[in-house]
Coordinates of C-alpha atoms in Angstrom, one line a residue:
M268 CA -9.5 -16.8 7.0
K269 CA -9.8 -13.5 8.9
P270 CA -9.9 -10.2 6.9
I271 CA -6.7 -8.9 8.4
I272 CA -3.2 -8.1 7.2
F273 CA -0.7 -8.4 10.1
G274 CA 2.9 -7.5 10.6
C275 CA 5.4 -9.6 12.6
S276 CA 8.0 -8.5 15.1
G277 CA 11.4 -9.4 13.5
P278 CA 13.4 -11.1 10.8
E279 CA 12.0 -14.5 11.6
L280 CA 8.7 -15.8 13.0
T281 CA 8.7 -16.6 16.7
E282 CA 7.0 -19.8 17.8
A283 CA 4.2 -17.7 19.3
E284 CA 3.7 -15.8 16.1
F285 CA 3.6 -18.9 14.0
A286 CA 1.0 -20.5 16.3
F287 CA -1.1 -17.3 16.3
F288 CA -1.1 -17.0 12.5
Q289 CA -1.8 -20.7 12.2
K290 CA -4.8 -20.5 14.5
N291 CA -6.3 -17.2 13.1
K292 CA -5.3 -17.4 9.5
P293 CA -5.0 -13.7 8.5
A294 CA -5.6 -12.8 4.8
G295 CA -2.1 -11.6 4.4
F296 CA 1.0 -10.0 5.9
I297 CA 3.0 -6.7 5.7
L298 CA 6.8 -6.4 6.1
F299 CA 8.9 -3.5 7.4
A300 CA 12.7 -2.8 7.7
R301 CA 12.7 -4.7 11.0
N302 CA 11.8 -7.8 9.1
V303 CA 14.5 -7.4 6.4
E304 CA 18.2 -8.4 6.6
D305 CA 19.2 -10.0 3.3
K306 CA 17.7 -12.0 0.4
A307 CA 18.0 -15.5 1.9
Q308 CA 16.5 -14.4 5.2
L309 CA 13.7 -12.6 3.6
S310 CA 12.8 -15.4 1.2
K311 CA 12.7 -17.8 4.2
L312 CA 10.4 -15.4 6.2
T313 CA 7.9 -15.0 3.3
S314 CA 7.9 -18.8 2.9
D315 CA 7.3 -19.3 6.7
L316 CA 4.5 -16.7 6.6
K317 CA 2.7 -18.6 3.9
R318 CA 3.3 -21.9 5.7
S319 CA 1.8 -20.5 8.9
V320 CA -1.6 -20.0 7.2
G321 CA -1.4 -23.1 5.0
R322 CA -1.9 -21.2 1.7
H323 CA 0.4 -20.4 -1.2
K324 CA -1.6 -17.5 -2.7
V325 CA -1.1 -15.1 0.2
P326 CA -0.7 -11.3 -0.2
I327 CA 2.6 -10.3 1.3
L328 CA 2.9 -6.5 1.3
I329 CA 5.7 -4.0 1.7
D330 CA 6.1 -0.3 1.3
Q331 CA 8.8 -0.1 -1.3
E332 CA 8.3 3.4 -2.7
G333 CA 11.8 4.7 -3.1
G334 CA 13.3 7.7 -1.4
R335 CA 12.4 8.0 2.3
V336 CA 10.2 4.9 2.3
Q337 CA 12.2 1.8 1.2
R338 CA 12.1 -1.2 3.4
M339 CA 14.4 -3.4 1.3
A340 CA 17.5 -1.2 1.2
E341 CA 21.2 -1.2 0.2
P342 CA 23.5 -3.1 0.0
H343 CA 21.3 -6.0 -0.9
W344 CA 18.8 -4.0 -3.0
R345 CA 18.9 -1.1 -5.4
K346 CA 18.3 2.4 -4.0
Y347 CA 15.3 3.9 -5.8
P348 CA 14.4 7.6 -6.1
P349 CA 11.3 9.1 -4.6
M350 CA 8.3 9.2 -6.9
G351 CA 8.4 13.0 -6.9
V352 CA 11.5 12.7 -9.1
F353 CA 9.4 11.3 -11.9
G354 CA 6.9 14.1 -11.5
E355 CA 9.6 16.7 -11.9
M356 CA 11.0 14.8 -14.9
A357 CA 7.5 14.8 -16.5
L358 CA 7.4 18.6 -16.4
K359 CA 10.4 18.7 -18.7
D360 CA 10.0 15.6 -20.7
P361 CA 6.8 13.5 -20.3
T362 CA 8.0 10.7 -22.6
L363 CA 11.3 10.3 -20.7
A364 CA 9.5 10.3 -17.4
A365 CA 6.9 7.7 -18.5
S366 CA 9.6 5.4 -19.8
A367 CA 11.9 5.8 -16.8
L368 CA 9.1 5.3 -14.3
R369 CA 7.9 2.1 -16.0
L370 CA 11.4 0.6 -16.0
N371 CA 11.9 1.7 -12.4
C372 CA 8.8 -0.1 -11.3
R373 CA 9.7 -3.2 -13.3
L374 CA 13.0 -3.4 -11.4
M375 CA 11.3 -2.8 -8.1
A376 CA 8.8 -5.6 -8.8
D377 CA 11.7 -7.9 -9.8
D378 CA 13.3 -7.2 -6.4
L379 CA 10.1 -8.0 -4.5
R380 CA 8.9 -11.2 -6.3
K381 CA 12.4 -12.8 -6.0
V382 CA 12.0 -12.8 -2.2
G383 CA 8.3 -13.8 -2.1
V384 CA 6.7 -10.3 -1.8
N385 CA 3.8 -10.0 -4.2
V386 CA 2.1 -6.6 -3.1
N387 CA 3.7 -3.2 -3.1
C388 CA 2.0 -0.3 -1.3
L389 CA 2.5 2.0 -4.2
P390 CA 1.5 4.3 -5.9
L391 CA 0.6 7.3 -3.8
L392 CA -2.2 9.1 -5.6
D393 CA -2.1 11.9 -3.1
V394 CA -1.9 15.4 -4.7
R395 CA 0.9 17.3 -3.1
Q396 CA 0.1 20.6 -1.4
K397 CA 3.0 23.0 -0.5
E398 CA 1.5 24.1 2.8
A399 CA 0.8 20.5 4.0
D400 CA 2.7 18.4 6.5
A401 CA 5.9 16.9 5.1
I402 CA 4.8 13.3 5.7
I403 CA 3.7 13.2 2.0
G404 CA 6.1 15.6 0.3
D405 CA 8.2 14.0 -2.5
R406 CA 6.6 10.6 -1.9
A407 CA 3.8 12.1 -4.1
F408 CA 4.3 12.5 -7.8
S409 CA 3.1 16.1 -8.2
G410 CA 0.6 18.8 -7.2
D411 CA -1.1 18.4 -10.5
P412 CA -3.9 15.8 -10.3
S413 CA -3.8 14.9 -14.0
L414 CA -0.1 14.2 -13.8
V415 CA -0.5 12.2 -10.6
A416 CA -3.2 10.1 -12.4
A417 CA -1.0 9.5 -15.4
L418 CA 2.1 8.5 -13.5
G419 CA 0.0 6.5 -11.1
R420 CA -1.4 4.5 -14.0
I421 CA 2.1 3.7 -15.3
T422 CA 3.1 2.5 -11.8
V423 CA 0.0 0.3 -11.4
D424 CA 0.5 -1.3 -14.8
A425 CA 4.3 -1.7 -14.5
L426 CA 4.1 -3.4 -11.1
Q427 CA 1.5 -5.8 -12.4
E428 CA 3.4 -6.5 -15.5
G429 CA 6.3 -7.3 -13.2
G430 CA 4.4 -9.8 -11.1
V431 CA 3.4 -7.6 -8.1
L432 CA 0.0 -6.2 -7.1
P433 CA -0.2 -2.4 -6.5
V434 CA -2.0 -0.6 -3.6
V435 CA -3.2 2.9 -4.4
K436 CA -3.0 5.2 -1.4
H437 CA -4.2 7.1 0.6
I438 CA -7.8 7.2 -0.6
P439 CA -9.6 9.6 -0.9
G440 CA -6.4 11.8 -0.6
H441 CA -3.8 12.7 2.1
G442 CA -2.2 15.6 0.3
R443 CA -3.9 18.4 2.3
A444 CA -3.2 17.0 5.8
M445 CA -1.6 19.6 8.0
V446 CA -0.5 17.0 10.5
D447 CA 1.0 13.5 10.2
S448 CA -1.7 10.9 10.7
H449 CA 0.8 8.6 12.3
L450 CA 0.8 11.1 15.2
K451 CA -2.5 13.0 15.2
L452 CA -5.9 13.0 13.4
P453 CA -5.8 15.5 10.5
V454 CA -8.9 17.4 9.6
V455 CA -9.4 18.8 6.1
D456 CA -12.1 21.5 5.7
T457 CA -11.8 22.0 2.0
P458 CA -15.2 22.2 0.1
V459 CA -16.4 19.1 -1.8
A460 CA -16.1 20.7 -5.2
E461 CA -12.4 21.4 -4.7
L462 CA -11.7 18.0 -3.3
E463 CA -13.4 16.3 -6.3
E464 CA -11.5 18.4 -8.8
M465 CA -8.1 18.0 -7.2
D466 CA -7.7 15.3 -4.5
F467 CA -10.2 12.8 -5.6
A468 CA -9.5 12.9 -9.3
P469 CA -6.5 10.5 -9.4
F470 CA -8.3 7.9 -7.4
K471 CA -11.3 8.1 -9.7
A472 CA -9.0 7.7 -12.7
L473 CA -7.5 4.5 -11.1
K474 CA -10.8 3.1 -9.8
D475 CA -9.9 -0.3 -11.3
A476 CA -6.8 -0.8 -9.1
P477 CA -6.9 -4.2 -7.2
F478 CA -6.3 -2.6 -3.7
A479 CA -6.6 0.8 -2.1
M480 CA -5.5 2.0 1.3
T481 CA -7.6 4.5 3.3
A482 CA -6.6 7.8 4.8
H483 CA -7.0 8.3 8.5
I484 CA -8.3 11.9 7.9
V485 CA -11.6 13.7 8.7
Y486 CA -13.0 15.4 5.6
S487 CA -15.4 17.8 7.3
A488 CA -17.4 18.4 4.1
L489 CA -18.1 14.6 3.8
D490 CA -18.3 13.5 7.5
S491 CA -17.5 16.0 10.2
E492 CA -17.0 13.3 12.9
K493 CA -15.2 10.3 11.6
P494 CA -12.0 9.8 9.6
A495 CA -12.4 8.2 6.1
T496 CA -11.3 4.8 7.4
L497 CA -14.2 4.6 9.9
S498 CA -16.8 6.5 7.9
R499 CA -19.6 4.7 6.1
Q500 CA -20.5 8.0 4.4
V501 CA -17.0 8.5 2.9
I502 CA -16.5 4.9 1.9
A503 CA -20.0 4.3 0.4
R504 CA -20.8 7.7 -1.1
T505 CA -17.4 8.9 -2.1
I506 CA -15.0 6.0 -2.5
R507 CA -17.4 3.4 -3.9
M508 CA -20.1 5.5 -5.6
K509 CA -18.5 8.8 -6.8
M510 CA -15.0 7.5 -7.4
G511 CA -16.3 4.1 -8.5
F512 CA -13.5 2.2 -6.8
S513 CA -14.3 -1.5 -7.2
G514 CA -11.2 -3.2 -5.7
L515 CA -10.4 -4.4 -2.1
L516 CA -10.3 -1.6 0.4
M517 CA -7.8 -1.9 3.3
T518 CA -7.3 0.4 6.2
D519 CA -4.1 2.3 6.8
D520 CA -2.4 1.0 9.9
L521 CA -4.8 0.6 12.8
S522 CA -2.1 1.4 15.3
M523 CA -1.6 5.0 14.0
K524 CA -2.4 7.7 16.6
A525 CA -5.0 9.3 14.3
L526 CA -7.4 6.7 15.5
S527 CA -8.8 6.4 19.0
G528 CA -10.5 3.7 21.0
S529 CA -9.5 0.1 21.6
F530 CA -8.1 -2.0 18.8
A531 CA -11.3 -4.1 18.8
E532 CA -13.4 -0.9 18.5
R533 CA -11.2 0.4 15.6
S534 CA -11.4 -2.9 13.8
K535 CA -15.2 -3.3 14.2
E536 CA -15.8 0.3 13.1
A537 CA -13.6 0.0 10.0
L538 CA -15.3 -3.2 8.9
E539 CA -18.8 -1.8 9.6
A540 CA -17.8 1.4 7.6
G541 CA -17.1 -0.8 4.5
C542 CA -13.4 -1.6 4.6
D543 CA -12.7 -5.1 3.3
L544 CA -9.3 -5.6 5.1
L545 CA -7.8 -4.4 8.3
L546 CA -4.1 -3.5 8.4
H547 CA -2.2 -3.9 11.6
C548 CA 1.5 -3.4 11.3
N549 CA 3.6 -3.4 14.5
G550 CA 3.5 -7.0 15.4
D551 CA 2.3 -6.4 18.9
M552 CA 0.7 -9.7 20.0
A553 CA -1.8 -8.1 22.5
E554 CA -3.0 -5.7 19.9
M555 CA -3.3 -8.4 17.3
E556 CA -5.4 -10.5 19.7
E557 CA -7.8 -7.5 20.0
V558 CA -8.0 -7.1 16.3
V559 CA -8.8 -10.8 15.7
S560 CA -11.5 -10.7 18.4
A561 CA -13.5 -8.1 16.3
C562 CA -13.4 -10.1 13.1
D563 CA -15.5 -13.0 11.7
E564 CA -14.3 -15.4 9.1
V565 CA -14.6 -14.3 5.5
N566 CA -16.7 -16.2 3.1
A567 CA -15.3 -18.6 0.5
G568 CA -15.9 -16.0 -2.3
F569 CA -13.8 -13.4 -0.6
E570 CA -10.9 -15.9 0.0
K571 CA -11.1 -17.0 -3.6
R572 CA -11.0 -13.4 -4.8
I573 CA -7.7 -12.7 -3.0
A574 CA -6.2 -16.0 -4.2
T575 CA -7.1 -15.2 -7.8
L576 CA -5.5 -11.8 -7.7
V577 CA -2.3 -13.3 -6.4
R578 CA -2.4 -16.2 -8.8
N579 CA -3.0 -14.0 -11.8
V580 CA -0.2 -11.5 -11.1
E581 CA 2.3 -14.3 -10.3
Q582 CA 2.0 -15.6 -13.8
A583 CA 3.8 -12.5 -15.2
P584 CA 7.1 -13.3 -17.0
M585 CA 10.4 -12.5 -15.4
I586 CA 12.4 -9.6 -16.9
D587 CA 15.9 -9.5 -18.3
R588 CA 17.1 -7.5 -15.3
A589 CA 20.5 -6.5 -16.7
D590 CA 18.8 -5.1 -19.8
V591 CA 16.1 -3.2 -17.8
K592 CA 18.7 -1.8 -15.5
R593 CA 20.9 -0.6 -18.4
R594 CA 17.9 1.1 -20.1
L595 CA 16.8 2.8 -16.9
E596 CA 20.2 4.1 -16.0
E597 CA 20.6 5.5 -19.6
L598 CA 17.2 7.3 -19.3
M599 CA 18.0 8.7 -15.8
S600 CA 21.3 10.0 -17.0
K601 CA 19.4 12.3 -19.3
F602 CA 17.6 14.1 -16.5

């Protein structure tokens, strides 16, 4: 098994993709709107992805946040609000917000697990800043780190109770970025003390999450040259030691323009910096070949660790969907 999470090009695997995955055996997969048509199609795709690598306990990821970022959309799936809605709700009624968010995430998890998706790239633990680029915006819960941590904890727990593994992102914090890291490399010059008090605090509070996704951002007070994804200093000293994050650390998408160099170079640097998993999303075969060329096989312990995470979460009981939906809509109507 290679320590990579790959995307694929469309709603069904091509022969070339199946053969490539069969040969290289990535650790997992990630899905986007281009891969999603309806429930039957998506169930077949997730089954084919598992079949291509010859394993049942395979992490299959999606970004199902609600709001602007929802890959499984209407009319086949429920439309979910952005996470910022629950932050606003919590300012008026914390108890209402906590209950509504938990039910919202349970429904979301039910949608995912029914089509074979077992990892949701949620919650964002980024602390929202008014002057920052709009790429985060209402995807974040709040500008209050304690509230972000509290709502993040509810999300992490509710997803796992619903049979889906969460991914906290974008560690150590994307909230201050003045440009979109999909397009350019952001540089944050904020002093360490302020970062620790604000941006890093929610990640430290959820250091026991099973997965975290890095930020392609330079934090000049920590490493003036390399973005967090490629920085041994940021990963070892801040993410692992100061925050105490003990889960599996994956990169954000290697094909984002914040990163430079060949895909082999990006992959090698990220692994050497301390990332456990590489994330490559666009399904471009030439790029995927480069990423694979930079990776060695993982050891048996690593493979077992991933399989155990998936196995444990998939044992969660199914919900009474009609009842959860009714209770959620009743709570949302009060806001």
